[in-house]
Amino acid sequence: MAATTTSRAPATPLHNRINPKPWPSNQRVISNFNPMIPRSERRRTLAVLATLRRDNRDDESHNAIEGKNKNSIELQSLLEDFPYELNSKDSNSLPRPLTSTYFSNSVSDGSRLRVAYQGVHGAYSETAAEKAYPNCEAVPCGQFDTAFEAVERWLVDRAVLPIENSLGGSIHRNYDLVLRHRLHIVGEVKLAIRHCLLANHGIKVQDLKRVLSHPQALAQCENTLTRLGMVREAVDDTAGAAKFVAFHKLNDTGAVASSTAARIYGMNILAEDIQDDSDNVTRFLVLAREPIIPGTDRLFKTSIVFSLEEGPGMLFKALAVFAMRDINLTKLCSFLGNFCCLFLLIESRPLQKQALQMLDDNNNGFPKRFPYLFYVDFEASMADQKAQNALGHLKEIATFLRVLGSYPAGITMS
Ligand SMILES: O=C(O)C(=O)Cc1ccccc1
């Protein structure tokens, strides 16, 4: 498929509104990567939202390159144009417990579950959304914040976001987002990630001077890209990188993305499995407005965040509430903060001002001076008495405690 240029902007989701993601200093940022779609184009009625369905998704990806994408509706602009009153007259807007729908792919009115992800068609996050809900309608969002807002404002039913990777460790910004928003973790997907080096047809590896991709993907392919002597440039997502290179018919630039992205954007795969470690798994969280009712019929995990008073042995006491009940902690840590040197299964994060503000507004007496938050995942359901007891015990020790979700443990999928 040849990419053709048009005067109209491609259907790339909009740029980051809140915080740019961090990336290594040797990576330049393409700041005008996602041109703004004219506002007149973005002003759509709510009815148009229905056209977000991906019935003609393959056509969509083709058309996206040609700038004819019907689904060029930006979730971001929908959020701006129709805040809050969305669905207010719709009986479906009433909160529903998720137990009845969690393992099906449709909401109770018969329509498909809509799952927001960050990136464009072909992103790994889209694959994760489809693994979680095989028949879902995956909805691309420019940024993670947009995906969260889309759930909060009833534009979609779920959001999927990458939270940690076996090579790159935790994605701290996404933990902060989970904390700042009031969504619940209702599932996890572990996806084996296999990166490819993509280029336009007729281009050889030797022709490439630079390569575009998501910062995580670039980091995961560090050795290969260094060996090839390529300049790395970070962009919002892997599929967006492929789309950009195809759309602009670049001859000296490649993209690190999936074979799916190669197919969608008509690119050639120059090399497969270019990640530094073949065992490259990314864990994605599934978030919803309401929690699921935890069960005991299968292995469940529970994610919590808490803070502690400063003092000798405080973290030891906090972790003991799990150890004394034989509850396994599963959160793997690759970022060694102050306390992490001692406990590799727990991750301490300096408390950001914004997060602190959010917590302050909602929790009287939150200790402002305490500089760390701890995220822990443990292997037990909140329906399990020993988990209840452990958290009851932790509450006596912690100055702040929030259960982010109790959900079925995921298996690694390829
Ligand atoms: O950019 C993407 O395709 C994503 O979904 C984010 C990502 C990047 C690298 C590994 C896993 C997820």
Short mmCIF file of C-alpha atoms and ligand atoms in Angstrom, two decimals:
data_model
loop_
_atom_site.label_atom_id
_atom_site.label_comp_id
_atom_site.label_asym_id
_atom_site.label_seq_id
_atom_site.Cartn_x
_atom_site.Cartn_y
_atom_site.Cartn_z
CA MET A 1 0.00 0.00 0.00
CA ALA A 2 1.55 3.26 -1.05
CA ALA A 3 1.13 6.25 1.19
CA THR A 4 -0.08 9.41 -0.50
CA THR A 5 0.15 12.87 0.93
CA THR A 6 -2.89 15.12 1.13
CA SER A 7 -3.51 18.59 2.45
CA ARG A 8 -5.53 17.18 5.29
CA ALA A 9 -3.93 16.09 8.52
CA PRO A 10 -3.78 12.37 9.19
CA ALA A 11 -6.09 10.87 11.77
CA THR A 12 -3.43 10.73 14.40
CA PRO A 13 -4.79 11.28 17.88
CA LEU A 14 -3.92 14.55 19.49
CA HIS A 15 -0.86 15.44 21.47
CA ASN A 16 -0.25 15.22 25.15
CA ARG A 17 -2.19 17.75 27.17
CA ILE A 18 -0.81 17.15 30.59
CA ASN A 19 2.71 15.82 31.09
CA PRO A 20 5.08 14.71 28.40
CA LYS A 21 6.43 11.27 29.03
CA PRO A 22 10.07 11.01 30.07
CA TRP A 23 12.54 9.50 27.68
CA PRO A 24 16.27 9.11 27.59
CA SER A 25 18.16 12.30 26.89
CA ASN A 26 19.74 10.85 23.76
CA GLN A 27 16.30 10.82 22.13
CA ARG A 28 14.90 13.83 20.39
CA VAL A 29 11.22 14.54 20.52
CA ILE A 30 9.18 15.18 17.45
CA SER A 31 7.09 17.96 18.86
CA ASN A 32 4.89 18.55 15.83
CA PHE A 33 4.32 14.88 15.21
CA ASN A 34 0.54 15.06 15.46
CA PRO A 35 -0.80 18.01 13.53
CA MET A 36 -4.02 19.41 14.89
CA ILE A 37 -7.11 18.55 12.95
CA PRO A 38 -9.13 21.74 12.18
CA ARG A 39 -11.62 22.48 14.89
CA SER A 40 -14.52 22.56 12.42
CA GLU A 41 -13.61 19.02 11.53
CA ARG A 42 -13.49 17.99 15.12
CA ARG A 43 -16.87 19.42 16.06
CA ARG A 44 -19.10 16.45 15.83
CA THR A 45 -22.32 15.56 17.48
CA LEU A 46 -22.54 12.80 19.96
CA ALA A 47 -24.25 10.66 17.35
CA VAL A 48 -21.01 10.60 15.46
CA LEU A 49 -19.45 8.79 18.32
CA ALA A 50 -21.23 5.70 17.15
CA THR A 51 -19.09 5.77 14.02
CA LEU A 52 -16.09 5.06 16.17
CA ARG A 53 -17.00 1.44 15.65
CA ARG A 54 -14.32 -0.37 13.79
CA ASP A 55 -16.54 -2.20 11.34
CA ASN A 56 -14.30 -1.16 8.49
CA ARG A 57 -11.13 -1.02 10.44
CA ASP A 58 -8.83 -2.26 7.74
CA ASP A 59 -10.29 0.34 5.45
CA GLU A 60 -9.82 2.81 8.20
CA SER A 61 -6.11 2.24 8.47
CA HIS A 62 -5.78 2.54 4.73
CA ASN A 63 -7.87 5.64 4.64
CA ALA A 64 -6.06 7.06 7.61
CA ILE A 65 -2.91 7.22 5.58
CA GLU A 66 -4.81 8.93 2.81
CA GLY A 67 -6.37 11.34 5.24
CA LYS A 68 -9.91 10.08 4.60
CA ASN A 69 -10.46 8.33 7.85
CA LYS A 70 -14.07 8.44 9.00
CA ASN A 71 -12.88 7.68 12.45
CA SER A 72 -10.83 10.82 12.57
CA ILE A 73 -12.95 11.87 15.48
CA GLU A 74 -10.60 12.81 18.23
CA LEU A 75 -11.67 11.52 21.59
CA GLN A 76 -9.89 14.52 22.96
CA SER A 77 -12.09 16.92 21.03
CA LEU A 78 -15.18 14.98 21.99
CA LEU A 79 -14.17 15.37 25.57
CA GLU A 80 -13.70 19.10 25.07
CA ASP A 81 -16.86 19.64 23.12
CA PHE A 82 -19.25 17.50 25.12
CA PRO A 83 -18.05 17.44 28.67
CA TYR A 84 -20.04 15.66 31.35
CA GLU A 85 -23.53 15.92 29.93
CA LEU A 86 -22.76 12.99 27.66
CA ASN A 87 -25.24 10.18 28.09
CA SER A 88 -26.96 12.04 30.88
CA LYS A 89 -30.37 11.19 29.44
CA ASP A 90 -29.29 7.70 28.64
CA SER A 91 -30.40 5.02 31.06
CA ASN A 92 -27.17 3.19 30.26
CA SER A 93 -25.31 5.83 32.16
CA LEU A 94 -26.42 4.36 35.45
CA PRO A 95 -23.56 2.60 37.22
CA ARG A 96 -23.49 -1.14 36.67
CA PRO A 97 -21.51 -3.68 38.62
CA LEU A 98 -19.06 -5.35 36.30
CA THR A 99 -19.52 -8.95 37.33
CA SER A 100 -22.13 -9.70 34.71
CA THR A 101 -20.24 -8.16 31.82
CA TYR A 102 -16.62 -8.59 32.71
CA PHE A 103 -16.06 -11.83 30.89
CA SER A 104 -18.32 -11.03 27.98
CA ASN A 105 -17.50 -8.66 25.19
CA SER A 106 -20.65 -6.68 25.16
CA VAL A 107 -22.39 -4.32 27.48
CA SER A 108 -25.89 -5.16 28.59
CA ASP A 109 -27.62 -3.21 25.79
CA GLY A 110 -26.07 -5.57 23.24
CA SER A 111 -23.48 -3.16 21.91
CA ARG A 112 -19.80 -4.05 21.92
CA LEU A 113 -17.64 -3.07 24.82
CA ARG A 114 -15.57 0.02 23.98
CA VAL A 115 -12.01 -0.08 25.20
CA ALA A 116 -9.78 3.00 25.02
CA TYR A 117 -6.06 2.66 24.47
CA GLN A 118 -3.23 5.09 23.91
CA GLY A 119 -1.84 5.15 20.39
CA VAL A 120 -3.11 4.54 16.89
CA HIS A 121 -4.40 1.42 15.17
CA GLY A 122 -1.71 -1.26 15.40
CA ALA A 123 -0.31 -0.21 18.80
CA TYR A 124 0.54 -2.95 21.26
CA SER A 125 -2.02 -1.47 23.63
CA GLU A 126 -4.71 -2.14 21.05
CA THR A 127 -3.63 -5.78 20.93
CA ALA A 128 -3.79 -5.87 24.72
CA ALA A 129 -7.33 -4.44 24.60
CA GLU A 130 -8.34 -7.16 22.15
CA LYS A 131 -6.73 -9.88 24.26
CA ALA A 132 -8.71 -8.65 27.27
CA TYR A 133 -11.97 -8.36 25.30
CA PRO A 134 -11.67 -10.29 22.01
CA ASN A 135 -14.76 -8.78 20.40
CA CYS A 136 -14.36 -5.27 21.75
CA GLU A 137 -14.33 -1.99 19.90
CA ALA A 138 -10.83 -0.66 20.57
CA VAL A 139 -10.84 3.16 20.61
CA PRO A 140 -7.54 4.98 19.95
CA CYS A 141 -6.62 7.93 22.17
CA GLY A 142 -3.84 10.45 21.76
CA GLN A 143 -2.68 10.21 25.35
CA PHE A 144 -3.25 8.11 28.43
CA ASP A 145 -5.04 10.96 30.18
CA THR A 146 -7.52 11.03 27.32
CA ALA A 147 -8.18 7.32 27.71
CA PHE A 148 -8.82 7.78 31.42
CA GLU A 149 -11.11 10.74 30.80
CA ALA A 150 -12.97 8.81 28.13
CA VAL A 151 -13.88 6.17 30.72
CA GLU A 152 -14.75 8.73 33.37
CA ARG A 153 -17.07 10.55 30.98
CA TRP A 154 -18.81 7.42 29.72
CA LEU A 155 -17.44 7.68 26.18
CA VAL A 156 -15.96 4.22 26.55
CA ASP A 157 -16.33 1.33 28.99
CA ARG A 158 -12.71 0.47 29.78
CA ALA A 159 -9.17 1.77 29.34
CA VAL A 160 -6.09 -0.35 28.85
CA LEU A 161 -2.64 0.95 29.67
CA PRO A 162 0.85 -0.54 29.91
CA ILE A 163 2.11 -0.49 33.49
CA GLU A 164 5.35 -2.44 33.51
CA ASN A 165 7.71 -4.32 31.28
CA SER A 166 10.01 -7.24 32.01
CA LEU A 167 12.94 -5.33 30.47
CA GLY A 168 12.17 -1.69 31.14
CA GLY A 169 10.50 -1.96 34.56
CA SER A 170 7.56 0.09 35.76
CA ILE A 171 6.00 2.91 33.79
CA HIS A 172 5.86 5.38 36.63
CA ARG A 173 3.79 7.96 34.87
CA ASN A 174 1.01 5.43 34.43
CA TYR A 175 1.06 4.51 38.10
CA ASP A 176 0.64 8.19 38.84
CA LEU A 177 -2.29 8.35 36.45
CA VAL A 178 -3.95 5.40 38.16
CA LEU A 179 -3.55 7.22 41.45
CA ARG A 180 -4.78 10.57 40.19
CA HIS A 181 -7.91 9.20 38.54
CA ARG A 182 -10.66 7.37 40.37
CA LEU A 183 -10.87 4.34 38.13
CA HIS A 184 -10.61 0.75 39.31
CA ILE A 185 -8.30 -1.96 38.05
CA VAL A 186 -10.56 -4.77 36.83
CA GLY A 187 -8.04 -6.92 34.97
CA GLU A 188 -4.53 -7.35 33.66
CA VAL A 189 -3.10 -8.57 30.37
CA LYS A 190 0.45 -9.79 29.95
CA LEU A 191 1.55 -9.53 26.35
CA ALA A 192 4.73 -10.96 24.83
CA ILE A 193 6.18 -8.06 22.83
CA ARG A 194 8.08 -8.80 19.64
CA HIS A 195 9.50 -5.70 18.02
CA CYS A 196 10.31 -5.41 14.32
CA LEU A 197 12.41 -2.90 12.42
CA LEU A 198 10.16 -1.45 9.74
CA ALA A 199 10.96 0.66 6.69
CA ASN A 200 9.26 1.66 3.49
CA HIS A 201 9.49 -0.77 0.59
CA GLY A 202 12.79 -0.70 -1.27
CA ILE A 203 14.66 0.72 1.73
CA LYS A 204 17.58 -1.27 3.15
CA VAL A 205 18.92 -1.26 6.70
CA GLN A 206 22.03 0.63 5.48
CA ASP A 207 19.79 3.44 4.19
CA LEU A 208 18.37 4.12 7.62
CA LYS A 209 19.89 6.89 9.72
CA ARG A 210 17.26 7.17 12.40
CA VAL A 211 14.45 5.20 13.87
CA LEU A 212 11.19 6.32 15.50
CA SER A 213 9.24 4.57 18.22
CA HIS A 214 7.71 4.67 21.67
CA PRO A 215 10.42 5.29 24.32
CA GLN A 216 9.78 1.87 25.89
CA ALA A 217 10.22 0.14 22.55
CA LEU A 218 13.45 2.04 21.83
CA ALA A 219 14.76 1.13 25.27
CA GLN A 220 13.85 -2.53 24.75
CA CYS A 221 15.83 -2.59 21.49
CA GLU A 222 18.78 -0.60 22.80
CA ASN A 223 21.49 -3.12 21.83
CA THR A 224 20.20 -3.74 18.32
CA LEU A 225 19.75 -0.06 17.56
CA THR A 226 23.18 0.80 18.96
CA ARG A 227 24.75 -1.92 16.85
CA LEU A 228 23.04 -0.47 13.78
CA GLY A 229 24.22 3.02 14.75
CA MET A 230 20.77 4.54 14.50
CA VAL A 231 19.66 7.81 16.01
CA ARG A 232 16.56 7.21 18.14
CA GLU A 233 13.60 9.54 18.22
CA ALA A 234 10.78 9.04 20.66
CA VAL A 235 7.17 9.40 19.58
CA ASP A 236 3.84 8.64 21.23
CA ASP A 237 3.43 5.02 20.18
CA THR A 238 4.97 2.33 18.01
CA ALA A 239 2.20 2.19 15.43
CA GLY A 240 2.19 6.00 15.22
CA ALA A 241 5.88 5.80 14.34
CA ALA A 242 5.19 3.32 11.53
CA LYS A 243 2.31 5.42 10.27
CA PHE A 244 4.46 8.56 10.26
CA VAL A 245 7.27 6.94 8.30
CA ALA A 246 4.81 5.47 5.78
CA PHE A 247 2.73 8.64 5.48
CA HIS A 248 5.79 10.81 4.83
CA LYS A 249 7.43 8.18 2.61
CA LEU A 250 10.69 8.59 4.51
CA ASN A 251 13.74 6.91 3.02
CA ASP A 252 16.23 7.43 5.79
CA THR A 253 13.94 6.66 8.73
CA GLY A 254 12.61 3.40 10.09
CA ALA A 255 10.21 2.52 12.87
CA VAL A 256 10.27 0.00 15.70
CA ALA A 257 6.79 -1.50 15.84
CA SER A 258 4.89 -4.75 15.55
CA SER A 259 4.39 -6.91 12.48
CA THR A 260 0.72 -5.91 12.75
CA ALA A 261 1.68 -2.26 12.35
CA ALA A 262 3.81 -3.22 9.33
CA ARG A 263 0.80 -4.85 7.70
CA ILE A 264 -1.57 -2.01 8.51
CA TYR A 265 0.70 0.73 7.18
CA GLY A 266 2.10 -1.24 4.27
CA MET A 267 5.67 -1.33 5.49
CA ASN A 268 8.48 -3.81 4.97
CA ILE A 269 9.86 -5.79 7.91
CA LEU A 270 13.66 -5.50 7.79
CA ALA A 271 14.27 -7.41 11.02
CA GLU A 272 12.12 -9.34 13.47
CA ASP A 273 12.50 -9.89 17.19
CA ILE A 274 14.94 -7.04 17.63
CA GLN A 275 14.27 -6.64 21.38
CA ASP A 276 17.33 -7.21 23.55
CA ASP A 277 15.72 -10.03 25.47
CA SER A 278 13.45 -12.59 23.82
CA ASP A 279 11.49 -12.78 27.07
CA ASN A 280 9.97 -9.32 26.65
CA VAL A 281 6.59 -9.13 28.34
CA THR A 282 4.52 -6.01 29.01
CA ARG A 283 1.82 -6.01 31.64
CA PHE A 284 -1.24 -3.90 30.88
CA LEU A 285 -3.93 -2.88 33.34
CA VAL A 286 -7.63 -2.78 32.46
CA LEU A 287 -9.48 0.06 34.17
CA ALA A 288 -13.18 0.72 34.63
CA ARG A 289 -15.50 3.11 36.45
CA GLU A 290 -16.71 0.45 38.86
CA PRO A 291 -14.74 -2.29 40.56
CA ILE A 292 -15.53 -5.91 39.86
CA ILE A 293 -16.87 -7.95 42.70
CA PRO A 294 -13.86 -10.09 43.59
CA GLY A 295 -14.21 -13.84 43.56
CA THR A 296 -12.29 -16.80 44.91
CA ASP A 297 -12.97 -19.16 42.01
CA ARG A 298 -9.61 -18.41 40.40
CA LEU A 299 -6.32 -16.73 41.23
CA PHE A 300 -6.95 -13.09 41.99
CA LYS A 301 -4.51 -10.25 42.46
CA THR A 302 -5.05 -7.08 44.44
CA SER A 303 -3.24 -3.80 43.81
CA ILE A 304 -2.89 -1.24 46.56
CA VAL A 305 -1.12 2.04 47.18
CA PHE A 306 -0.19 3.28 50.63
CA SER A 307 2.04 5.67 52.51
CA LEU A 308 3.74 5.35 55.88
CA GLU A 309 5.02 7.58 58.64
CA GLU A 310 8.76 7.89 58.58
CA GLY A 311 10.44 5.80 61.20
CA PRO A 312 12.57 2.74 61.82
CA GLY A 313 11.13 -0.49 60.54
CA MET A 314 7.89 1.04 59.23
CA LEU A 315 8.14 -0.60 55.85
CA PHE A 316 9.13 -3.87 57.47
CA LYS A 317 5.99 -3.72 59.63
CA ALA A 318 3.84 -2.87 56.63
CA LEU A 319 5.12 -5.81 54.62
CA ALA A 320 4.84 -8.13 57.58
CA VAL A 321 1.04 -7.91 57.38
CA PHE A 322 1.29 -9.93 54.17
CA ALA A 323 4.15 -12.22 55.16
CA MET A 324 2.47 -13.34 58.39
CA ARG A 325 -0.57 -14.44 56.37
CA ASP A 326 1.46 -16.16 53.63
CA ILE A 327 0.33 -13.67 51.04
CA ASN A 328 2.68 -13.49 48.09
CA LEU A 329 3.72 -10.05 46.77
CA THR A 330 4.06 -10.03 42.99
CA LYS A 331 4.94 -6.47 42.08
CA LEU A 332 8.38 -6.69 40.50
CA CYS A 333 10.64 -3.73 40.91
CA SER A 334 13.32 -2.54 38.58
CA PHE A 335 13.46 0.99 39.97
CA LEU A 336 15.41 1.06 43.21
CA GLY A 337 14.14 3.90 45.32
CA ASN A 338 15.16 4.54 48.92
CA PHE A 339 13.50 1.48 50.32
CA CYS A 340 13.60 -0.75 47.31
CA CYS A 341 17.16 -1.82 47.89
CA LEU A 342 15.83 -3.93 50.71
CA PHE A 343 12.61 -5.13 49.16
CA LEU A 344 12.75 -5.95 45.52
CA LEU A 345 9.07 -6.72 45.30
CA ILE A 346 7.89 -3.33 46.36
CA GLU A 347 8.32 -0.02 44.67
CA SER A 348 8.62 3.34 46.38
CA ARG A 349 7.81 6.47 44.44
CA PRO A 350 8.48 10.02 45.50
CA LEU A 351 5.07 11.55 46.06
CA GLN A 352 4.37 14.10 43.37
CA LYS A 353 2.78 17.40 44.23
CA GLN A 354 -0.21 16.77 41.99
CA ALA A 355 -0.88 13.36 43.49
CA LEU A 356 -0.48 14.82 46.94
CA GLN A 357 -2.99 17.54 46.14
CA MET A 358 -5.49 14.97 44.93
CA LEU A 359 -5.07 12.89 48.04
CA ASP A 360 -5.22 15.95 50.25
CA ASP A 361 -8.55 17.01 48.79
CA ASN A 362 -10.08 13.66 49.45
CA ASN A 363 -8.40 12.42 52.59
CA ASN A 364 -8.32 14.66 55.60
CA GLY A 365 -5.10 14.46 57.53
CA PHE A 366 -2.98 13.02 54.75
CA PRO A 367 0.61 13.48 55.92
CA LYS A 368 2.06 16.04 53.56
CA ARG A 369 5.56 15.57 54.81
CA PHE A 370 5.77 11.90 53.95
CA PRO A 371 7.68 11.73 50.69
CA TYR A 372 6.91 8.22 49.46
CA LEU A 373 4.05 6.16 48.18
CA PHE A 374 4.25 2.40 47.90
CA TYR A 375 2.54 0.35 45.23
CA VAL A 376 2.08 -3.30 46.01
CA ASP A 377 0.41 -6.13 44.12
CA PHE A 378 -0.35 -9.24 46.12
CA GLU A 379 -1.77 -12.62 45.24
CA ALA A 380 -5.12 -12.74 46.99
CA SER A 381 -8.68 -11.68 46.31
CA MET A 382 -10.39 -9.04 48.40
CA ALA A 383 -13.07 -11.70 48.89
CA ASP A 384 -10.46 -13.70 50.78
CA GLN A 385 -10.59 -13.17 54.54
CA LYS A 386 -6.83 -13.16 54.89
CA ALA A 387 -6.57 -10.27 52.40
CA GLN A 388 -9.22 -8.35 54.35
CA ASN A 389 -7.30 -9.00 57.55
CA ALA A 390 -3.99 -7.99 56.02
CA LEU A 391 -5.42 -4.70 54.75
CA GLY A 392 -7.20 -4.07 58.06
CA HIS A 393 -3.85 -4.53 59.73
CA LEU A 394 -2.04 -2.36 57.19
CA LYS A 395 -4.59 0.39 57.73
CA GLU A 396 -3.48 0.61 61.36
CA ILE A 397 0.08 1.21 60.21
CA ALA A 398 -0.39 3.24 57.04
CA THR A 399 -1.19 6.93 56.92
CA PHE A 400 -2.99 6.43 53.63
CA LEU A 401 -4.25 3.28 51.92
CA ARG A 402 -6.21 2.79 48.73
CA VAL A 403 -7.21 -0.44 47.04
CA LEU A 404 -6.76 0.13 43.32
CA GLY A 405 -8.47 -3.10 42.34
CA SER A 406 -8.88 -6.81 42.94
CA TYR A 407 -8.96 -8.73 39.67
CA PRO A 408 -8.20 -12.11 38.05
CA ALA A 409 -4.48 -12.69 37.56
CA GLY A 410 -3.56 -12.69 33.88
CA ILE A 411 -1.47 -15.17 31.94
CA THR A 412 1.14 -14.20 29.36
CA MET A 413 -0.25 -14.13 25.83
CA SER A 414 1.63 -13.93 22.58
O1 LIG B 1 3.45 2.14 21.57
C1 LIG B 1 2.72 1.14 21.70
O2 LIG B 1 2.41 0.41 20.75
C2 LIG B 1 2.19 0.83 23.02
O3 LIG B 1 1.15 0.24 23.14
C3 LIG B 1 3.05 1.14 24.20
C4 LIG B 1 4.09 0.07 24.31
C5 LIG B 1 5.36 0.26 23.80
C6 LIG B 1 6.29 -0.75 23.90
C7 LIG B 1 5.97 -1.94 24.50
C8 LIG B 1 4.69 -2.12 25.01
C9 LIG B 1 3.75 -1.11 24.93
#
